[in-house]
Coordinates of C-alpha atoms and ligand atoms in Angstrom, one line a residue:
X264 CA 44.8 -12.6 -6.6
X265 CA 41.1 -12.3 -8.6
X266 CA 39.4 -10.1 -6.7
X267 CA 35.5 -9.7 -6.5
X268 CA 34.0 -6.4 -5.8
X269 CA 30.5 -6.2 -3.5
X270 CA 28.9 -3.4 -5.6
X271 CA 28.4 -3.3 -9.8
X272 CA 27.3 0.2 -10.1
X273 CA 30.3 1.8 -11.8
X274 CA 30.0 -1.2 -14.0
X275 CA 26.5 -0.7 -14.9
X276 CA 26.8 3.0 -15.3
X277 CA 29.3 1.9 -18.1
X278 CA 27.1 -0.3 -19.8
X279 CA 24.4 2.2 -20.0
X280 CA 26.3 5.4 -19.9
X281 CA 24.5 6.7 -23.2
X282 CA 21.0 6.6 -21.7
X283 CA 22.3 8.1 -18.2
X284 CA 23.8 11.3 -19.9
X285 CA 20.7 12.0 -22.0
X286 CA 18.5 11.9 -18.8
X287 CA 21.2 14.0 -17.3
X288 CA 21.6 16.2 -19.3
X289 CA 17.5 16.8 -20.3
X290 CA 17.4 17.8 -16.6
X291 CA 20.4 20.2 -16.5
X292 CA 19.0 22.3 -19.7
X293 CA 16.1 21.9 -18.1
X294 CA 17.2 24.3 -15.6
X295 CA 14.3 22.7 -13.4
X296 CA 15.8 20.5 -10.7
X297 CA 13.4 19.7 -8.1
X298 CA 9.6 18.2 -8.8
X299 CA 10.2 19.4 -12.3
X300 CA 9.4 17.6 -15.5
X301 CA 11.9 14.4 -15.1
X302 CA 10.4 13.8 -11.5
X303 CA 6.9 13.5 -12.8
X304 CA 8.3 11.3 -16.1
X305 CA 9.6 8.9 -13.6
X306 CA 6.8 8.6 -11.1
X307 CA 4.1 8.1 -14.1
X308 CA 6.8 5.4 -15.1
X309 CA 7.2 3.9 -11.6
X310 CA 3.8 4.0 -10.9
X311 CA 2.6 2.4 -14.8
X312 CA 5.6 -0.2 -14.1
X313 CA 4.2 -1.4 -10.8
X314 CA 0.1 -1.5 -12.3
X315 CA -0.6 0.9 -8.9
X316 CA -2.5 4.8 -9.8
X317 CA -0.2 6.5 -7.8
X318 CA 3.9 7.2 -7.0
X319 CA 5.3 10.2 -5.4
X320 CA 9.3 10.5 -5.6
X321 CA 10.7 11.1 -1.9
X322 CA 13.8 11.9 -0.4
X323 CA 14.5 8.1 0.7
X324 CA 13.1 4.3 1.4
X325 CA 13.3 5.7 5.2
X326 CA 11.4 8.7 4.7
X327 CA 8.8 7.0 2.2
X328 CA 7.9 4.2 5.2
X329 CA 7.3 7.5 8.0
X330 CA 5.4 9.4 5.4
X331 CA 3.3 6.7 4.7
X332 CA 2.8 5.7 8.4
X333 CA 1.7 9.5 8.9
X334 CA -0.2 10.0 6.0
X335 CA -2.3 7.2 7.5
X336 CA -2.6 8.5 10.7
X337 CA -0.5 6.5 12.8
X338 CA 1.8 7.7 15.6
X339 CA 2.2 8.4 19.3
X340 CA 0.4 5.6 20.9
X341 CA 0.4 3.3 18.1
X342 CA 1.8 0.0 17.5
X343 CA 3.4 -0.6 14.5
X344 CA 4.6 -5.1 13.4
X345 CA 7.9 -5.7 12.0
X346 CA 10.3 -8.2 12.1
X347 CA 13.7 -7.7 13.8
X348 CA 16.3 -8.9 10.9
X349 CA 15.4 -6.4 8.5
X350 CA 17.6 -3.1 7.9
X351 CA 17.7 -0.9 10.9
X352 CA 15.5 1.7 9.0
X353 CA 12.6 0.1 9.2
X354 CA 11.9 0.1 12.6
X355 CA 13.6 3.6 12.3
X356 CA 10.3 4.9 10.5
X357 CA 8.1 3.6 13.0
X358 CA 9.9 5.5 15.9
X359 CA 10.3 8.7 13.8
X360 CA 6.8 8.3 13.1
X361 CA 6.0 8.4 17.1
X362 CA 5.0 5.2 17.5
X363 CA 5.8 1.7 19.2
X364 CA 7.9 -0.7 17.1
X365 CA 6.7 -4.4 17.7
X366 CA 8.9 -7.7 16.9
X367 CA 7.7 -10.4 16.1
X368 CA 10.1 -13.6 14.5
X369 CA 10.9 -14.2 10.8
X370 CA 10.0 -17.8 9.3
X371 CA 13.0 -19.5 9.7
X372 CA 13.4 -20.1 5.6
X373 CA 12.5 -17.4 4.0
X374 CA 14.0 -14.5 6.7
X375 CA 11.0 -12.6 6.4
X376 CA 7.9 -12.1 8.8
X377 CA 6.5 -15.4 10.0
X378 CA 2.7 -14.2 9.5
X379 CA 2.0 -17.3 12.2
X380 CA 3.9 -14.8 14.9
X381 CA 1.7 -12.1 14.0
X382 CA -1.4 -12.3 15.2
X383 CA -0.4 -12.5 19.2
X384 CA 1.2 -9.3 18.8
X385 CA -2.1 -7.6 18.4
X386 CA -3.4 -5.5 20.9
X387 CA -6.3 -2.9 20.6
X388 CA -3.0 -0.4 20.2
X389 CA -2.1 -1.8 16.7
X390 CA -2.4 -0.1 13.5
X391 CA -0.3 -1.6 11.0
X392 CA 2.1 -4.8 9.7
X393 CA 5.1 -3.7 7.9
X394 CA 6.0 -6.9 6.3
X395 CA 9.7 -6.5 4.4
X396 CA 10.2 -8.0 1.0
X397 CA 13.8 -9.1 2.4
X398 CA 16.6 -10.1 0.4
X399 CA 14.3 -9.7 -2.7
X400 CA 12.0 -12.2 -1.7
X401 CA 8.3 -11.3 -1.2
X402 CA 6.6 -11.5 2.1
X403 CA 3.7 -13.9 2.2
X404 CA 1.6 -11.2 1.7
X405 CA -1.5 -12.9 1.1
X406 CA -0.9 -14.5 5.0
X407 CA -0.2 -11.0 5.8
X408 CA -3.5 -9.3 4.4
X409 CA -5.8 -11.7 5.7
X410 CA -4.9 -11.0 9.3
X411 CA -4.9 -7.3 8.7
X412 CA -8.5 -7.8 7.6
X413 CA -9.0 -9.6 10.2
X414 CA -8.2 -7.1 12.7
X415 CA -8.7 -3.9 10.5
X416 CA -4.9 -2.9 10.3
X417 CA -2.9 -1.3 7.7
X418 CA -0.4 -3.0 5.8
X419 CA 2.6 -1.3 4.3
X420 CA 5.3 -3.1 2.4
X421 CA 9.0 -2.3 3.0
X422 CA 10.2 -2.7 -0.4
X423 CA 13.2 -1.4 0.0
X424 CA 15.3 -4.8 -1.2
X425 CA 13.0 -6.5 -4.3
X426 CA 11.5 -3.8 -6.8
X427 CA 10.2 -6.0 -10.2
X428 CA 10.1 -9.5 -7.5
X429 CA 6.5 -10.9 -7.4
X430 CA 4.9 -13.6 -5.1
X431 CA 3.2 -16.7 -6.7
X432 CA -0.4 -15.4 -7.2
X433 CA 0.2 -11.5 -5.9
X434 CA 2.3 -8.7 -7.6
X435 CA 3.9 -6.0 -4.9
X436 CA 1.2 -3.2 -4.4
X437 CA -1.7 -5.2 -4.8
X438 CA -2.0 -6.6 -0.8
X439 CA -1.4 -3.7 1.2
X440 CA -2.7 0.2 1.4
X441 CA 1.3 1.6 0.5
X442 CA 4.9 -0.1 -0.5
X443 CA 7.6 2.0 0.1
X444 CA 10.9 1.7 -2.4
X445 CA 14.5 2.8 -1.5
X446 CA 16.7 3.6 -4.8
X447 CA 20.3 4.2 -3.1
X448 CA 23.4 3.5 -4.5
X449 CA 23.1 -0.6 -3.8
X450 CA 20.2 -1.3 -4.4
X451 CA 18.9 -3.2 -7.5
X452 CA 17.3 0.1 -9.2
X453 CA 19.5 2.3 -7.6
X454 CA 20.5 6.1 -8.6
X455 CA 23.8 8.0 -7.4
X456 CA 23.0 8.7 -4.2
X457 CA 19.9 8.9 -2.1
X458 CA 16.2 8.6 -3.4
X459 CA 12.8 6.8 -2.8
X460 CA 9.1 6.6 -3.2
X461 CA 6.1 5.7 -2.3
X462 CA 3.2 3.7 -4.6
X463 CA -0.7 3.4 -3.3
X464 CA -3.6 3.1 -4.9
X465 CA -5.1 5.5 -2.6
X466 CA -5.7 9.0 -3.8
X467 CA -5.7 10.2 0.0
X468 CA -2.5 9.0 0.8
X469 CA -1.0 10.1 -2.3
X470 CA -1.7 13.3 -1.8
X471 CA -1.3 13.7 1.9
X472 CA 2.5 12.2 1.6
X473 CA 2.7 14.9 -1.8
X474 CA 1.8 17.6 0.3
X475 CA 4.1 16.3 3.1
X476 CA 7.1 15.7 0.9
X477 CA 6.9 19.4 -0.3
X478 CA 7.1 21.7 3.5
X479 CA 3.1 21.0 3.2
X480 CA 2.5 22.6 0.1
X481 CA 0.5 21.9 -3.1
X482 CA 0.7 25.6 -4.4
X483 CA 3.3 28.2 -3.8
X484 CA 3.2 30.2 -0.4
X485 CA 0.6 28.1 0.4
X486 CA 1.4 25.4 3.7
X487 CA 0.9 23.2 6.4
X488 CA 3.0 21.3 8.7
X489 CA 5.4 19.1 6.5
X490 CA 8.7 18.2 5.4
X491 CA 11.6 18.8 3.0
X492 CA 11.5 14.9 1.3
X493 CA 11.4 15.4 -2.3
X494 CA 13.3 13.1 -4.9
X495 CA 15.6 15.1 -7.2
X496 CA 14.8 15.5 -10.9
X497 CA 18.6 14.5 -11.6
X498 CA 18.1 11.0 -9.9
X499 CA 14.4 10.7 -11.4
X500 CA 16.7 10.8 -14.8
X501 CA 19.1 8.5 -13.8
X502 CA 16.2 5.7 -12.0
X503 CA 14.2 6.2 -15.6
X504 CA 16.9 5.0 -18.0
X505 CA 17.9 2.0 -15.2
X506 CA 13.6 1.1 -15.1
X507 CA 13.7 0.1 -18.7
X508 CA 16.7 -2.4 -17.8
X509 CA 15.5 -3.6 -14.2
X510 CA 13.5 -7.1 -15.3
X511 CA 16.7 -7.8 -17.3
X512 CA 19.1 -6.9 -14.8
X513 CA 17.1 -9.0 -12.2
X514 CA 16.9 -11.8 -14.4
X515 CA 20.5 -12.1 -14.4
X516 CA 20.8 -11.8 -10.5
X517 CA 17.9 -15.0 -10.6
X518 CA 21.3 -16.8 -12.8
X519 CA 23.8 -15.7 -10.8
X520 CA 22.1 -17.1 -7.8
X521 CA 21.2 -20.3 -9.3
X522 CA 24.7 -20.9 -10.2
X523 CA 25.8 -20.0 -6.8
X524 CA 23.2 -21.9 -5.5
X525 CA 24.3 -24.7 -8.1
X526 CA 27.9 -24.9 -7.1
X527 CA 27.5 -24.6 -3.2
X528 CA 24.9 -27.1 -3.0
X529 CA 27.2 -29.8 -1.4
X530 CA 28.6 -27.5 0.9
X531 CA 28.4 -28.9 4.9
X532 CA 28.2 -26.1 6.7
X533 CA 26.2 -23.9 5.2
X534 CA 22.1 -23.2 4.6
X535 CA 21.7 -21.8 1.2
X536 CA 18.8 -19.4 0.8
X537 CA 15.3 -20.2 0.2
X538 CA 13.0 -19.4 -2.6
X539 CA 10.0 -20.2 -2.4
X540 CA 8.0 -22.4 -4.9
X541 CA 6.6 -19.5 -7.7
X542 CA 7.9 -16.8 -6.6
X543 CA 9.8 -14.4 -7.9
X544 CA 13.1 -14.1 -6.0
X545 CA 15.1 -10.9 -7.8
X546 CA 18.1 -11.4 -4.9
X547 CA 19.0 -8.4 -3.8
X548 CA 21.6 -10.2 -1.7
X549 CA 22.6 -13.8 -2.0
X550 CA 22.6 -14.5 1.9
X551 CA 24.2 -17.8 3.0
X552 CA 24.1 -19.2 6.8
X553 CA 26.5 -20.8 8.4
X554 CA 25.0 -24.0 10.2
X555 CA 27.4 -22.5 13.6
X556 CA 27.5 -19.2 14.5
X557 CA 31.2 -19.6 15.2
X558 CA 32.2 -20.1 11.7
X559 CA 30.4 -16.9 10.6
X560 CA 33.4 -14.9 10.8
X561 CA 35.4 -17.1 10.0
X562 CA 34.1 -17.3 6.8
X563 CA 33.7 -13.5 6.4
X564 CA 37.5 -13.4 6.8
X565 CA 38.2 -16.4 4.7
X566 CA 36.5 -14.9 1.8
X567 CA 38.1 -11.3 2.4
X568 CA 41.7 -12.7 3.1
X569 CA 41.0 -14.6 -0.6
X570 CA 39.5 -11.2 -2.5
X571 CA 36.3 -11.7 -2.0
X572 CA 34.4 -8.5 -0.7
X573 CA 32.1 -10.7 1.4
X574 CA 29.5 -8.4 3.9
X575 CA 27.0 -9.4 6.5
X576 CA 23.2 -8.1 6.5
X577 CA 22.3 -7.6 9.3
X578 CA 24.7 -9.2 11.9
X579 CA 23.3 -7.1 15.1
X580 CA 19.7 -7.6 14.7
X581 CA 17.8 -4.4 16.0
X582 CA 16.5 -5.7 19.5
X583 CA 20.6 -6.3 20.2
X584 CA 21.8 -3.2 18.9
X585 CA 23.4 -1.3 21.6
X586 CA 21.0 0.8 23.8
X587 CA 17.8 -0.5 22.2
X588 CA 15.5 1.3 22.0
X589 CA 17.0 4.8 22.8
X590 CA 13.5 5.5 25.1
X591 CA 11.4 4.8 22.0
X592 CA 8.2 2.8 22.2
X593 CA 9.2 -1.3 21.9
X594 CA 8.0 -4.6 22.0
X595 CA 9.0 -8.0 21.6
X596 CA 6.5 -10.6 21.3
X597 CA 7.5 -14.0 21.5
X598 CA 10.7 -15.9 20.8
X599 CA 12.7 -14.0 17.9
X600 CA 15.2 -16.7 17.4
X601 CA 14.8 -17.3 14.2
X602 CA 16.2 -13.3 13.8
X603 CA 19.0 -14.0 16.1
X604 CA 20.4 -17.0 14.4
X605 CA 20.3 -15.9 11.2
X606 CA 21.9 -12.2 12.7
X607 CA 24.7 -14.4 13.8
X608 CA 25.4 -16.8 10.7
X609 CA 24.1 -15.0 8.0
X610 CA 26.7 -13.9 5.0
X611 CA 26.0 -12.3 1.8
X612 CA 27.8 -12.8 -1.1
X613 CA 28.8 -10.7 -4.3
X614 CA 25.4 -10.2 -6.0
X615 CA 24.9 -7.7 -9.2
X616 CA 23.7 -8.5 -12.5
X617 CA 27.1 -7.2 -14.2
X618 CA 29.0 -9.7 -11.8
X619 CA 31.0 -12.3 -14.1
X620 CA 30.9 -15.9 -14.4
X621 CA 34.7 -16.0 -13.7
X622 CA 33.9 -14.2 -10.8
X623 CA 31.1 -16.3 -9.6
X624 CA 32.6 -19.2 -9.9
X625 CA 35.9 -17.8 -7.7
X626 CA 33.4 -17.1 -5.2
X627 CA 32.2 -20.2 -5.4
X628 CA 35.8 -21.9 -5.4
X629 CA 36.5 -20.3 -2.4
X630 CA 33.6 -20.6 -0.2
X631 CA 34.0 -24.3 -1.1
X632 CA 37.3 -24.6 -0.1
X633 CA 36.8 -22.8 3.2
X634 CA 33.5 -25.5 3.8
X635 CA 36.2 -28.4 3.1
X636 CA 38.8 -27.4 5.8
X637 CA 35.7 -26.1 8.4
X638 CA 35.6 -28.5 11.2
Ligands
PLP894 C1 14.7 -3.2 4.2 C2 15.0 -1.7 4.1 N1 14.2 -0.8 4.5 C3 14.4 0.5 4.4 C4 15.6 1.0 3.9 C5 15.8 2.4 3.9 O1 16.0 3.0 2.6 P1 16.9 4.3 2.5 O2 18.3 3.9 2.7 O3 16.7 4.7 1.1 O4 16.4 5.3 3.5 C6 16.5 0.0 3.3 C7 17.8 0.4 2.7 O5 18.6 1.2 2.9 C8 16.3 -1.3 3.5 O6 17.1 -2.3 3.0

């Protein structure tokens, strides 16, 4: 039986093995490991490839959102907007941060923040919208900024999911104060392990969330309060040579989805996702819905019974996890159902740019044949 894999990275390690080494191996003569040379390479990189003055490498897309948050300010008696279908960590942030998560509903196409939810979620307590770029979709961020304007809130983007996407008239960066950027294993500029940073234009909160990153320290023996968040000069090796490749490599996710999207148009029970007019949609995940919720798992098992390393993100959105919210600071504002359903219907399928046509098209095959026999 063909079977089709979930993740490409051993793949695309492969294909540009050569440029990995090199970086690797730079940094081990280096013999400097951590905020050496490489790191600083790789944030002037990340920071040039993005148009923004400033990135600073930290320890992870989690860290780089609660960095930001307290670099700003923002904490203990502060509200913080979110939707409730994003990844767990983004709400995570807010809480380690020490303020109140609120959630507001997604717009029902798109699965990320409805900006029309937002602005009733505003009380004199709110100090920021963390719109997430889900899938690898942009937010509407223009929708996004003008309310924070309105209301004098900071906006940070969770970019965890959509590094080199773009919105019709807006590149990522350019609407908010700071975008935070996750680079583990999965996602699409991923290292071998754990890593992320943080791009602003503002020279304050680059060098608060520098200083923050580093135990509070600028100059040796010298500190404040702070952390241990630093992004490793090995990974900044291995996230330079995949940059170069990223537009590429997303490019051939945009095919991949269109063929998906191409051969399961005339499927019956499912919602195929939506991009929206002129924008740049780099799918991190190619995220179907099942019209019932029923037929979710059923189609998960389908597709894993048939080889098909089919996954779900997120099926428990984070108001329903278990023991929400754990005593920290939470709101819900409105109906979220547009969260809930697509918690309980959604299904991603096998999405890297080193994925085969042979293998798309088995996908396709099967989930085709599951939609016949559905009822
Ligand atoms: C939307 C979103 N936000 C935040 C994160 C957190 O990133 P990390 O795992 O690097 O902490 C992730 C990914 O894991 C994510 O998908």
């Amino acid at each position: 039986m063909t079977q089709v894999g979930f993740y490409g990275h051993v793949r695309q390690y492969r294909n540009i093995q050569p440029e990995i080494d090199a970086n690797i191996q730079r940094v081990l003569e280096s013999g400097e490991y951590v905020q050496g040379p490489m790191l600083k390479q790789f944030e002037q990189e990340l920071a040039a490839y993005h148009g923004m003055a400033h990135a600073v490498g930290v320890g992870n897309g989690t860290d780089a959102i609660w960095l930001a948050l307290m670099a700003m300010g923002i904490g203990h008696g502060d509200e913080v907007i979110t939707h409730p279908n994003t990844f767990f960590a983004t709400a995570e942030a807010i809480w380690i941060a020490g303020a109140t998560a609120v959630f507001v509903d997604c717009d029902p196409k798109t699965k990320c923040i409805d900006p029309a939810r937002i602005e009733s979620a505003i009380t004199p307590k709110t100090k920021a919208i963390i719109p997430v770029h889900l899938y690898g979709q942009c937010a509407d961020m223009p929708a996004v900024r003008k309310i924070a304007d309105a209301h004098r809130l900071r906006v940070i983007e969770d970019n965890a999911q959509a590094i080199d996407a773009a919105g019709a008239d807006f590149r990522i960066g350019q609407l908010s104060d700071a975008t935070s950027v996750s680079f583990i294993i999965q996602k699409n500029l991923g290292t071998f392990g754990d890593g992320g940073a943080l791009l602003t234009n503002d020279a304050g909160i680059d060098a608060t969330v520098r200083k923050l990153r580093n135990h509070g320290s600028v100059k040796r023996n010298v500190h404040s309060f702070g952390f241990n968040s630093r992004l490793d000069d090995l990974h900044a090796g291995v996230l330079s040579a995949k940059l170069k490749h990223i537009h590429a490599w997303n490019d051939q996710r945009m095919q991949w989805a269109a063929r998906y999207t191409a051969g399961l148009e005339r499927a019956t029970h499912l919602e195929l996702p939506h991009a929206r007019p002129g924008y740049r949609h780099v799918f991190h995940l190619y995220v179907v819905e099942t019209k019932l919720p029923a037929e979710r798992d059923r189609l998960l098992d389908f597709l894993v019974t048939h080889g098909v390393d089919a996954k779900t993100h997120y099926s428990i959105a984070i108001h329903q996890q278990e023991g929400f919210p754990w005593g920290k600071g939470a709101r819900i504002v409105g109906s979220v159902a547009n969260a809930e359903r697509n918690a309980a219907t959604c299904v991603s399928l096998p999405m890297y740019p080193e994925l085969t046509a042979e293998e798309v098209d088995y996908v396709i095959a099967r989930v085709m044949e599951w939609d016949k026999a559905a009822k």
